[in-house]
Short mmCIF file of C-alpha atoms and ligand atoms in Angstrom, two decimals:
data_model
loop_
_atom_site.label_atom_id
_atom_site.label_comp_id
_atom_site.label_asym_id
_atom_site.label_seq_id
_atom_site.Cartn_x
_atom_site.Cartn_y
_atom_site.Cartn_z
CA MET A 17 1.28 -48.69 -19.57
CA ALA A 18 -1.79 -46.77 -18.48
CA LYS A 19 -1.38 -43.02 -18.40
CA ALA A 20 -1.14 -41.65 -14.86
CA LYS A 21 -4.36 -40.03 -13.77
CA LYS A 22 -4.09 -36.26 -13.47
CA LYS A 23 -4.37 -35.67 -9.72
CA THR A 24 -6.17 -32.72 -8.26
CA VAL A 25 -4.80 -30.80 -5.31
CA PHE A 26 -6.55 -28.84 -2.64
CA PHE A 27 -5.36 -25.43 -1.58
CA CYS A 28 -6.27 -22.82 1.00
CA LYS A 29 -8.04 -19.81 -0.48
CA GLU A 30 -6.55 -17.60 2.21
CA CYS A 31 -2.86 -18.40 2.17
CA GLY A 32 -2.31 -20.74 -0.74
CA TYR A 33 -1.22 -23.76 1.36
CA GLU A 34 -1.51 -26.93 -0.72
CA SER A 35 -2.51 -30.41 0.36
CA PRO A 36 -3.35 -33.65 -1.49
CA LYS A 37 -6.48 -34.00 0.70
CA TRP A 38 -9.31 -31.68 1.62
CA LEU A 39 -8.80 -30.28 5.13
CA GLY A 40 -11.32 -28.62 7.42
CA GLN A 41 -8.80 -26.23 8.86
CA CYS A 42 -5.67 -24.89 7.20
CA PRO A 43 -2.57 -25.95 9.14
CA MET A 44 -0.74 -22.82 8.00
CA CYS A 45 -3.14 -19.92 8.55
CA HIS A 46 -5.67 -21.80 10.76
CA GLU A 47 -8.61 -20.62 8.67
CA TRP A 48 -11.66 -22.93 8.73
CA ASP A 49 -13.37 -24.22 5.61
CA SER A 50 -10.96 -22.46 3.29
CA PHE A 51 -9.89 -25.44 1.17
CA THR A 52 -10.89 -25.68 -2.44
CA GLU A 53 -10.08 -28.12 -5.17
CA ALA A 54 -7.97 -27.31 -8.21
CA PRO A 55 -6.03 -29.21 -10.83
CA PRO A 56 -2.30 -28.86 -10.30
CA ALA A 57 -0.99 -25.91 -12.27
CA ALA A 58 1.03 -26.90 -15.33
CA GLY A 59 4.67 -26.93 -14.39
CA TYR A 60 3.71 -27.04 -10.76
CA ILE A 61 6.65 -27.95 -8.56
CA PRO A 62 5.64 -29.76 -5.36
CA GLY A 63 6.53 -27.87 -2.23
CA ASN A 64 6.92 -24.64 -4.12
CA ALA A 65 3.41 -23.21 -4.06
CA GLY A 66 3.41 -20.84 -6.97
CA GLY A 67 6.82 -19.49 -6.02
CA ALA A 68 8.80 -20.45 -9.09
CA PRO A 69 7.90 -20.20 -12.73
CA GLY A 70 7.81 -23.89 -13.52
CA ILE A 71 10.62 -25.74 -15.22
CA ILE A 72 11.51 -23.82 -18.32
CA THR A 73 15.27 -23.91 -18.35
CA ARG A 74 17.50 -25.92 -16.10
CA ASN A 75 19.90 -23.84 -14.04
CA MET A 76 23.20 -25.09 -12.70
CA PRO A 77 24.46 -24.34 -9.20
CA ALA A 78 26.91 -21.46 -9.19
CA ARG A 79 29.30 -20.12 -6.55
CA LEU A 80 27.79 -17.10 -4.81
CA ASN A 81 31.13 -15.34 -5.03
CA GLU A 82 31.09 -15.62 -8.80
CA VAL A 83 27.54 -14.39 -9.26
CA LYS A 84 27.22 -10.80 -10.43
CA ALA A 85 24.82 -8.64 -8.44
CA GLY A 86 21.85 -6.95 -10.04
CA GLY A 87 22.00 -7.34 -13.76
CA GLU A 88 18.28 -6.66 -14.02
CA GLU A 89 17.50 -3.99 -16.53
CA ARG A 90 14.86 -1.54 -15.50
CA THR A 91 12.57 0.36 -17.80
CA VAL A 92 11.74 3.75 -16.37
CA THR A 93 8.04 4.47 -16.78
CA GLY A 94 8.45 8.24 -16.74
CA ILE A 95 5.88 8.57 -13.96
CA GLY A 96 8.23 9.45 -11.11
CA GLU A 97 5.94 8.43 -8.26
CA LEU A 98 5.28 5.05 -9.88
CA ASP A 99 8.98 4.47 -10.55
CA ARG A 100 9.74 5.22 -6.91
CA VAL A 101 7.29 2.57 -5.70
CA LEU A 102 8.56 0.03 -8.23
CA GLY A 103 12.11 0.65 -6.98
CA GLY A 104 13.35 2.60 -9.99
CA GLY A 105 11.42 1.18 -12.93
CA ILE A 106 9.98 -2.02 -14.33
CA ILE A 107 12.15 -5.15 -14.31
CA ALA A 108 11.92 -7.26 -17.45
CA GLY A 109 9.99 -10.47 -16.76
CA SER A 110 8.48 -9.33 -13.48
CA LEU A 111 4.93 -9.94 -12.41
CA VAL A 112 3.33 -6.99 -10.63
CA LEU A 113 -0.01 -7.00 -8.83
CA ALA A 114 -1.83 -3.67 -8.67
CA GLY A 115 -4.63 -3.95 -6.12
CA GLY A 116 -7.20 -1.46 -4.93
CA ASP A 117 -10.88 -0.69 -4.49
CA PRO A 118 -12.98 -0.54 -7.65
CA GLY A 119 -12.98 2.98 -9.08
CA ILE A 120 -9.85 4.13 -7.28
CA GLY A 121 -7.93 4.66 -10.53
CA LYS A 122 -5.98 1.46 -11.25
CA SER A 123 -6.97 1.32 -14.92
CA THR A 124 -6.26 5.03 -15.29
CA LEU A 125 -2.79 4.80 -13.77
CA LEU A 126 -1.83 1.79 -15.85
CA LEU A 127 -3.15 3.33 -19.03
CA GLN A 128 -1.10 6.44 -18.29
CA MET A 129 1.92 4.22 -17.77
CA CYS A 130 1.22 2.57 -21.14
CA GLN A 131 0.94 6.00 -22.70
CA LYS A 132 4.43 6.97 -21.49
CA LEU A 133 6.04 3.63 -22.27
CA SER A 134 4.59 3.33 -25.76
CA ALA A 135 5.67 6.89 -26.53
CA ASP A 136 9.21 5.80 -25.62
CA GLY A 137 9.04 3.11 -28.29
CA HIS A 138 8.09 0.08 -26.18
CA LYS A 139 5.48 -2.29 -27.54
CA ILE A 140 2.63 -2.55 -25.03
CA LEU A 141 -0.44 -4.77 -24.84
CA TYR A 142 -3.37 -3.73 -22.69
CA VAL A 143 -5.77 -6.62 -22.09
CA SER A 144 -9.14 -5.67 -20.68
CA GLY A 145 -11.78 -8.11 -19.56
CA GLU A 146 -13.89 -5.37 -18.06
CA GLU A 147 -14.27 -2.69 -20.66
CA SER A 148 -14.94 -2.60 -24.40
CA GLN A 149 -12.49 -1.04 -26.82
CA GLY A 150 -14.82 1.93 -27.09
CA GLN A 151 -14.80 2.46 -23.33
CA ILE A 152 -11.02 2.28 -23.19
CA LYS A 153 -10.83 4.76 -26.04
CA MET A 154 -13.06 7.16 -24.12
CA ARG A 155 -10.75 6.99 -21.12
CA ALA A 156 -7.72 7.38 -23.37
CA GLU A 157 -9.19 10.52 -24.90
CA ARG A 158 -9.21 12.17 -21.49
CA LEU A 159 -5.55 11.31 -21.07
CA GLY A 160 -4.27 12.84 -24.30
CA SER A 161 -2.60 11.38 -27.36
CA PHE A 162 -1.24 7.84 -27.67
CA SER A 163 1.49 6.32 -29.80
CA ASN A 164 0.96 3.49 -32.30
CA ASN A 165 2.89 1.10 -30.07
CA LEU A 166 -0.06 0.53 -27.76
CA TYR A 167 -2.38 -2.39 -28.55
CA ILE A 168 -5.73 -3.11 -26.92
CA LEU A 169 -7.21 -6.58 -26.53
CA CYS A 170 -10.67 -7.08 -25.06
CA GLU A 171 -10.64 -10.72 -24.01
CA THR A 172 -11.38 -12.87 -20.98
CA ASP A 173 -10.12 -16.23 -22.22
CA LEU A 174 -6.63 -16.54 -20.84
CA HIS A 175 -5.50 -18.92 -23.54
CA ALA A 176 -6.35 -16.37 -26.23
CA VAL A 177 -4.50 -13.75 -24.17
CA SER A 178 -1.55 -16.06 -23.76
CA ASP A 179 -1.43 -16.70 -27.53
CA ALA A 180 -1.58 -12.98 -28.23
CA ILE A 181 1.33 -12.35 -25.86
CA THR A 182 3.39 -15.16 -27.37
CA ASP A 183 2.79 -13.90 -30.93
CA MET A 184 3.26 -10.23 -30.19
CA LYS A 185 6.08 -10.38 -27.64
CA PRO A 186 5.31 -6.99 -26.12
CA ALA A 187 7.62 -5.44 -23.52
CA VAL A 188 4.81 -4.86 -21.04
CA VAL A 189 1.35 -6.42 -20.69
CA ILE A 190 -1.52 -5.16 -18.53
CA ILE A 191 -4.19 -7.65 -17.43
CA ASP A 192 -7.24 -5.68 -16.29
CA SER A 193 -8.43 -7.46 -14.19
CA ILE A 194 -7.39 -10.91 -12.97
CA GLN A 195 -10.93 -11.50 -11.66
CA THR A 196 -12.34 -11.43 -15.19
CA MET A 197 -9.81 -13.87 -16.68
CA TYR A 198 -10.92 -17.39 -17.43
CA SER A 199 -8.88 -20.50 -18.02
CA SER A 200 -10.73 -23.63 -19.13
CA GLU A 201 -8.29 -25.84 -17.17
CA ALA A 202 -9.41 -24.65 -13.76
CA GLY A 203 -13.03 -25.58 -14.54
CA GLN A 204 -14.52 -23.08 -12.14
CA THR A 205 -16.28 -19.77 -12.63
CA PRO A 206 -14.19 -16.67 -13.40
CA GLY A 207 -13.23 -14.78 -10.26
CA SER A 208 -13.12 -17.91 -8.07
CA ALA A 209 -9.99 -18.62 -6.09
CA GLY A 210 -9.10 -21.60 -8.27
CA GLN A 211 -9.38 -19.56 -11.47
CA ILE A 212 -7.35 -16.69 -10.11
CA ARG A 213 -4.61 -19.01 -8.94
CA GLU A 214 -4.52 -20.85 -12.26
CA SER A 215 -4.56 -17.64 -14.32
CA THR A 216 -1.83 -16.06 -12.24
CA GLY A 217 0.27 -19.21 -12.61
CA ILE A 218 -0.06 -19.08 -16.41
CA LEU A 219 0.84 -15.39 -16.47
CA MET A 220 3.81 -16.00 -14.19
CA ARG A 221 5.24 -18.62 -16.54
CA LEU A 222 4.66 -16.36 -19.55
CA ALA A 223 6.40 -13.46 -17.84
CA LYS A 224 9.44 -15.51 -16.89
CA SER A 225 9.82 -17.44 -20.14
CA LEU A 226 9.25 -14.55 -22.55
CA LYS A 227 10.80 -11.86 -20.30
CA VAL A 228 7.69 -9.71 -20.57
CA SER A 229 6.67 -7.62 -17.59
CA ILE A 230 3.06 -8.28 -16.66
CA PHE A 231 0.91 -5.99 -14.52
CA ILE A 232 -2.14 -7.69 -13.03
CA VAL A 233 -5.02 -5.59 -11.77
CA GLY A 234 -6.81 -7.10 -8.78
CA HIS A 235 -9.88 -5.69 -7.10
CA VAL A 236 -9.97 -5.69 -3.34
CA THR A 237 -12.90 -7.22 -1.49
CA LYS A 238 -14.69 -5.73 1.49
CA GLU A 239 -12.34 -7.51 3.87
CA GLY A 240 -9.53 -5.45 2.45
CA ILE A 241 -7.61 -8.20 0.70
CA VAL A 242 -7.22 -8.75 -3.00
CA ALA A 243 -10.23 -10.82 -3.98
CA GLY A 244 -9.12 -14.32 -4.70
CA PRO A 245 -7.05 -13.66 -2.02
CA ARG A 246 -3.77 -13.39 -0.25
CA MET A 247 -2.27 -16.29 -2.21
CA LEU A 248 -1.86 -13.93 -5.15
CA GLU A 249 0.62 -11.92 -3.12
CA HIS A 250 2.89 -14.94 -2.72
CA MET A 251 2.94 -15.66 -6.41
CA VAL A 252 3.88 -12.27 -7.80
CA ASP A 253 7.16 -10.35 -7.56
CA THR A 254 5.73 -7.00 -6.59
CA VAL A 255 2.50 -5.95 -4.90
CA LEU A 256 1.23 -2.40 -5.17
CA TYR A 257 -1.91 -1.14 -3.48
CA PHE A 258 -3.75 1.91 -4.60
CA GLU A 259 -5.58 3.57 -1.73
CA GLY A 260 -7.29 6.83 -0.99
CA ASP A 261 -10.42 8.44 0.21
CA GLY A 262 -13.21 7.88 -2.30
CA VAL A 263 -14.35 11.48 -1.91
CA ALA A 264 -11.01 13.28 -1.81
CA SER A 265 -8.91 13.34 -4.95
CA TYR A 266 -5.65 12.09 -3.40
CA ARG A 267 -4.47 8.62 -4.27
CA PHE A 268 -1.63 6.77 -2.59
CA LEU A 269 0.20 3.99 -4.32
CA ARG A 270 1.85 1.80 -1.73
CA GLY A 271 4.43 -0.90 -2.38
CA VAL A 272 3.82 -3.74 0.10
CA LYS A 273 6.08 -6.33 -1.46
CA ASN A 274 8.93 -5.96 -3.87
CA ARG A 275 11.44 -8.61 -4.82
CA PHE A 276 13.46 -6.01 -6.70
CA GLY A 277 13.48 -2.99 -4.48
CA PRO A 278 12.45 -1.34 -1.24
CA THR A 279 8.96 -1.87 0.13
CA ASN A 280 6.69 0.55 1.90
CA GLU A 281 7.52 3.31 -0.51
CA ILE A 282 4.52 5.39 -1.38
CA GLY A 283 3.68 7.42 -4.43
CA VAL A 284 1.20 10.26 -4.15
CA PHE A 285 -1.16 11.24 -6.94
CA GLU A 286 -4.11 13.50 -7.45
CA MET A 287 -7.04 12.45 -9.65
CA GLN A 288 -7.94 15.23 -12.03
CA GLN A 289 -10.18 15.64 -15.05
CA ASP A 290 -7.39 14.51 -17.35
CA GLY A 291 -6.00 11.63 -15.35
CA LEU A 292 -3.72 11.17 -12.36
CA LYS A 293 -1.14 13.84 -11.66
CA GLU A 294 1.94 13.28 -9.53
CA VAL A 295 2.12 15.19 -6.25
CA LEU A 296 5.72 16.27 -5.83
CA ASN A 297 5.42 17.88 -2.41
CA PRO A 298 3.17 15.50 -0.42
CA SER A 299 3.68 17.31 2.89
CA GLY A 300 2.52 20.61 1.45
CA TYR A 301 -0.35 18.79 -0.15
CA MET A 302 -1.41 16.99 3.02
CA LEU A 303 -1.44 20.23 5.00
CA GLN A 304 -3.60 22.10 2.51
CA GLY A 305 -6.57 23.71 4.20
CA LYS A 306 -5.22 23.06 7.69
CA PRO A 307 -7.00 25.31 10.20
CA GLU A 308 -4.81 27.86 12.02
CA ASN A 309 -4.96 28.03 15.81
CA GLU A 310 -7.88 25.69 16.28
CA PRO A 311 -7.96 23.32 19.27
CA GLY A 312 -7.52 19.67 18.37
CA SER A 313 -5.30 20.11 15.31
CA VAL A 314 -1.66 19.00 15.51
CA VAL A 315 0.88 18.48 12.74
CA THR A 316 3.02 15.38 13.02
CA CYS A 317 5.53 13.65 10.79
CA CYS A 318 5.43 10.06 9.62
CA ILE A 319 7.89 8.14 7.49
CA GLU A 320 6.53 6.36 4.45
CA GLY A 321 9.24 4.15 3.00
CA THR A 322 12.20 6.48 3.00
CA ARG A 323 10.25 9.67 2.76
CA PRO A 324 9.05 11.88 5.62
CA ILE A 325 5.53 13.25 5.19
CA LEU A 326 3.87 15.81 7.42
CA VAL A 327 0.25 15.11 8.25
CA GLU A 328 -2.36 16.81 10.36
CA VAL A 329 -3.97 14.80 13.17
CA GLN A 330 -7.33 16.09 14.35
CA ALA A 331 -9.07 15.20 17.57
CA LEU A 332 -12.49 16.13 18.82
CA VAL A 333 -13.05 15.38 22.49
CA CYS A 334 -16.42 16.20 24.02
CA GLN A 335 -18.52 15.12 26.97
CA THR A 336 -20.44 11.93 26.35
CA ASN A 337 -24.21 11.70 26.57
CA PHE A 338 -24.24 7.95 27.07
CA ASN A 339 -22.86 5.45 29.52
CA MET A 340 -20.42 4.20 26.92
CA PRO A 341 -18.18 6.89 25.44
CA ARG A 342 -17.94 6.83 21.67
CA ARG A 343 -14.54 6.60 20.01
CA THR A 344 -13.78 6.56 16.33
CA SER A 345 -10.59 6.84 14.36
CA ALA A 346 -10.10 7.44 10.66
CA GLY A 347 -6.73 6.96 9.02
CA THR A 348 -5.11 5.30 12.01
CA ASP A 349 -5.53 2.26 14.23
CA TYR A 350 -8.63 2.39 16.43
CA ASN A 351 -7.11 0.19 19.14
CA ARG A 352 -4.03 2.37 19.30
CA VAL A 353 -6.22 5.42 19.90
CA ASN A 354 -8.07 3.63 22.70
CA LEU A 355 -4.77 2.65 24.25
CA LEU A 356 -3.48 6.23 24.13
CA MET A 357 -6.72 7.45 25.77
CA ALA A 358 -6.16 4.91 28.55
CA VAL A 359 -2.56 6.08 29.00
CA ILE A 360 -3.73 9.70 29.26
CA GLU A 361 -6.40 8.73 31.80
CA LYS A 362 -4.03 6.74 33.97
CA ARG A 363 -0.83 8.78 33.73
CA LEU A 364 -2.20 12.31 33.59
CA GLY A 365 -5.21 11.61 35.78
CA ILE A 366 -7.65 13.05 33.26
CA ARG A 367 -10.97 11.24 33.35
CA MET A 368 -11.34 10.26 29.71
CA GLY A 369 -14.13 7.79 30.48
CA GLY A 370 -16.67 10.62 30.42
CA TYR A 371 -15.62 11.87 27.00
CA ASP A 372 -16.27 10.89 23.42
CA ALA A 373 -13.23 11.12 21.17
CA TYR A 374 -13.04 11.27 17.40
CA ILE A 375 -9.63 11.06 15.76
CA ASN A 376 -8.93 11.75 12.12
CA VAL A 377 -5.76 11.83 10.05
CA ALA A 378 -6.63 14.57 7.57
CA GLY A 379 -6.05 13.89 3.89
CA GLY A 380 -7.21 10.29 3.61
CA MET A 381 -3.84 8.68 4.29
CA LYS A 382 -3.71 5.53 6.41
CA ILE A 383 -0.87 5.60 8.93
CA ASN A 384 0.01 2.95 11.45
CA GLU A 385 3.37 4.25 12.55
CA PRO A 386 3.91 4.54 16.33
CA ALA A 387 5.64 7.92 15.76
CA LEU A 388 2.15 9.30 15.31
CA ASP A 389 1.33 8.63 19.00
CA LEU A 390 2.64 11.89 20.42
CA GLY A 391 0.71 13.85 17.80
CA ILE A 392 -2.49 12.00 18.69
CA VAL A 393 -1.94 12.60 22.41
CA ALA A 394 -1.22 16.30 21.78
CA ALA A 395 -4.36 16.60 19.64
CA ILE A 396 -6.51 14.89 22.28
CA LEU A 397 -5.12 17.12 25.04
CA SER A 398 -5.52 20.22 22.89
CA SER A 399 -9.16 19.45 22.16
CA TYR A 400 -9.89 18.39 25.75
CA ARG A 401 -8.47 21.62 27.15
CA ASN A 402 -9.91 23.65 24.28
CA GLN A 403 -6.52 25.26 23.73
CA ALA A 404 -5.02 25.49 20.28
CA PHE A 405 -1.69 23.75 19.72
CA ASP A 406 0.92 26.13 18.30
CA SER A 407 0.53 25.97 14.54
CA ARG A 408 4.27 26.50 13.92
CA THR A 409 5.14 23.32 15.86
CA VAL A 410 5.46 19.73 14.70
CA CYS A 411 5.34 16.92 17.21
CA PHE A 412 6.22 13.23 16.87
CA GLY A 413 7.23 10.28 19.07
CA GLU A 414 6.07 6.90 20.24
CA VAL A 415 4.16 6.75 23.53
CA GLY A 416 4.63 3.74 25.79
CA LEU A 417 2.20 2.26 28.30
CA VAL A 418 3.70 4.08 31.29
CA GLY A 419 3.43 7.38 29.50
CA GLU A 420 7.08 7.52 28.45
CA VAL A 421 7.97 9.00 25.07
CA ARG A 422 10.15 6.61 23.13
CA ALA A 423 12.63 7.21 20.35
CA VAL A 424 11.59 6.88 16.72
CA ASN A 425 13.69 6.19 13.63
CA LEU A 426 14.97 8.86 11.24
CA PRO A 427 14.33 11.84 13.57
CA GLU A 428 16.61 14.12 11.60
CA GLN A 429 14.75 13.60 8.32
CA ARG A 430 11.49 14.40 10.08
CA VAL A 431 12.87 17.62 11.55
CA MET A 432 14.31 18.63 8.16
CA GLU A 433 10.98 18.04 6.45
CA ALA A 434 9.26 20.26 9.02
CA ALA A 435 11.91 22.95 8.47
CA LYS A 436 11.39 22.73 4.72
CA LEU A 437 7.69 23.41 5.14
CA GLY A 438 8.34 26.48 7.25
CA PHE A 439 7.72 25.11 10.75
CA GLU A 440 9.78 26.65 13.55
CA ARG A 441 9.61 24.27 16.47
CA CYS A 442 9.67 20.54 16.86
CA ILE A 443 8.70 18.44 19.88
CA LEU A 444 10.32 15.01 19.76
CA PRO A 445 11.53 12.21 22.05
CA LYS A 446 14.34 13.22 24.43
CA THR A 447 16.34 10.12 23.54
CA ASN A 448 16.31 11.14 19.89
CA ILE A 449 17.74 14.54 20.77
CA GLN A 450 20.55 12.92 22.77
CA LYS A 451 21.46 10.86 19.70
CA LEU A 452 21.32 13.85 17.38
CA GLY A 453 23.68 15.19 20.01
CA ASN A 454 24.92 18.63 19.04
CA GLY A 455 24.11 19.75 22.56
CA THR A 456 22.09 22.75 21.48
CA ASN A 457 18.38 22.87 20.97
CA ASN A 458 18.74 24.06 17.46
CA LEU A 459 18.85 21.82 14.42
CA ASN A 460 19.17 23.40 10.99
CA GLY A 461 17.35 26.49 12.18
CA MET A 462 14.58 24.51 13.92
CA GLN A 463 14.08 24.83 17.63
CA VAL A 464 13.94 21.25 18.93
CA MET A 465 12.47 20.29 22.30
CA GLY A 466 12.89 16.85 23.79
CA VAL A 467 10.18 15.30 25.94
CA GLY A 468 10.67 12.15 28.00
CA SER A 469 7.05 11.54 28.98
CA ILE A 470 3.59 12.82 28.32
CA TYR A 471 3.75 14.95 31.52
CA GLU A 472 6.61 16.84 29.91
CA LEU A 473 4.52 17.23 26.79
CA LEU A 474 1.79 18.76 28.91
CA GLU A 475 4.36 21.19 30.34
CA VAL A 476 5.66 22.40 26.99
CA ILE A 477 2.35 22.91 25.25
P1 TYD B 13 -10.55 3.69 -12.89
O1 TYD B 13 -9.17 3.86 -13.36
O2 TYD B 13 -11.56 3.20 -13.86
O3 TYD B 13 -10.61 2.83 -11.57
P2 TYD B 13 -10.37 1.26 -11.38
O4 TYD B 13 -9.74 0.75 -12.60
O5 TYD B 13 -9.46 1.23 -10.17
O6 TYD B 13 -11.67 0.65 -11.09
O7 TYD B 13 -10.97 5.13 -12.32
C1 TYD B 13 -12.21 5.58 -12.49
C2 TYD B 13 -12.49 6.85 -11.75
O8 TYD B 13 -11.56 7.88 -12.03
C3 TYD B 13 -13.82 7.30 -12.23
O9 TYD B 13 -14.61 7.57 -11.09
C4 TYD B 13 -13.55 8.51 -13.05
C5 TYD B 13 -12.25 9.02 -12.53
N1 TYD B 13 -11.42 9.66 -13.57
C6 TYD B 13 -11.09 10.99 -13.44
O10 TYD B 13 -11.51 11.67 -12.51
N2 TYD B 13 -10.27 11.59 -14.39
C7 TYD B 13 -9.79 10.87 -15.44
O11 TYD B 13 -9.05 11.44 -16.27
C8 TYD B 13 -10.14 9.48 -15.55
C9 TYD B 13 -9.64 8.67 -16.70
C10 TYD B 13 -10.94 8.92 -14.59
MG1 MG B 14 -10.63 -0.56 -13.98
#
């Protein structure tokens, strides 16, 4: 009988949707001209786009009631901020994607992780397709001494990498970066969507079958997604993004997906001469250099994962010289700022149309939490009226379209964080105070003031 012809499949470069035919528009994410051809990944299971690690062992159905929870062993990396984002350590056999802009510090962080893990006696393989052994050594010299358990492999051929992993059976493998890896099966240039998908599939099967944890470095393109794109996120167990202001030395490691732990946790680091250092008190760090008693500067509190962090919101409002007022926002959503300006104009009757407004979340952190709204409004009002906002006060709350101040989650943690950093007063949504409900306006030594709308905010400041 003639051997069945190996069929190719087409998949969407944006979302990973697969189809036996080429399509002009993806039925899943509605992107146009995003389909590309690829051979089916080995062990590919139809209808399970990259989700499962191929057929390696056959599992039998089991009663849920008889299944034991957890059971995954975690290896603690020893870098507290990284462990927090990973959900308490590395799970054996997990595939982790570490994304971020080039030069942000992905290689440095992972090499530091290797340094700790290898010192604890774990066998580690660091595969680099970007740097030579000499270059890696130079970086390592800045980071201090390394144990003999760390191996370096400079290779871009994924089959050679795969053989090395199978022979060596390390506990953890780093692939730096996925864009440089090349698998002859995919028959496309390295870095193309087809190659990245194929390479990630191979690594996924290796991780699951050999129980090695694999960290994949992925560079982010200008559009802000991991190059070779979103589909990578579906395939891996955990996605971490490294972000930060290129100029400032802070770096935030954000967990956006985690099959083994909480998401949205962030880890805070500072890039120094000898590598990344953990920042144990992010609030204190974020408020460094905050001006005292200057109009337009307001401290607010956001929640990142489970952790409250105080940040300074700055606003600069000045009369416009053009017909169209200029608005910019750094560190928060531009449309949200425009919306808040419109609410102020309509509800407080202040003519914002004649003013330029520049909003900045100091410290290079990106925050899209609605609890920031009240801080932004207070900063805009403070700059507009040229009156400093009390520097001992923290203010947070969501602002609705009719100017009402809405409740936010975890108010108590936010107030406690402010108290810890030496603030004395807190302005927060009235409804939150009613829930906290001790009837006084004093919470753990902090004076708390509830506001129900932005008029009331105007009254108290
Ligand atoms: P790198 O880890 O190479 O970034 P990525 O892998 O994400 O592309 O980080 C490189 C930058 O970090 C580079 O600009 C130099 C700087 N750096 C330090 O400031 N201190 C250090 O100890 C190291 C190793 C790098
Ligand atoms: Mg690098």
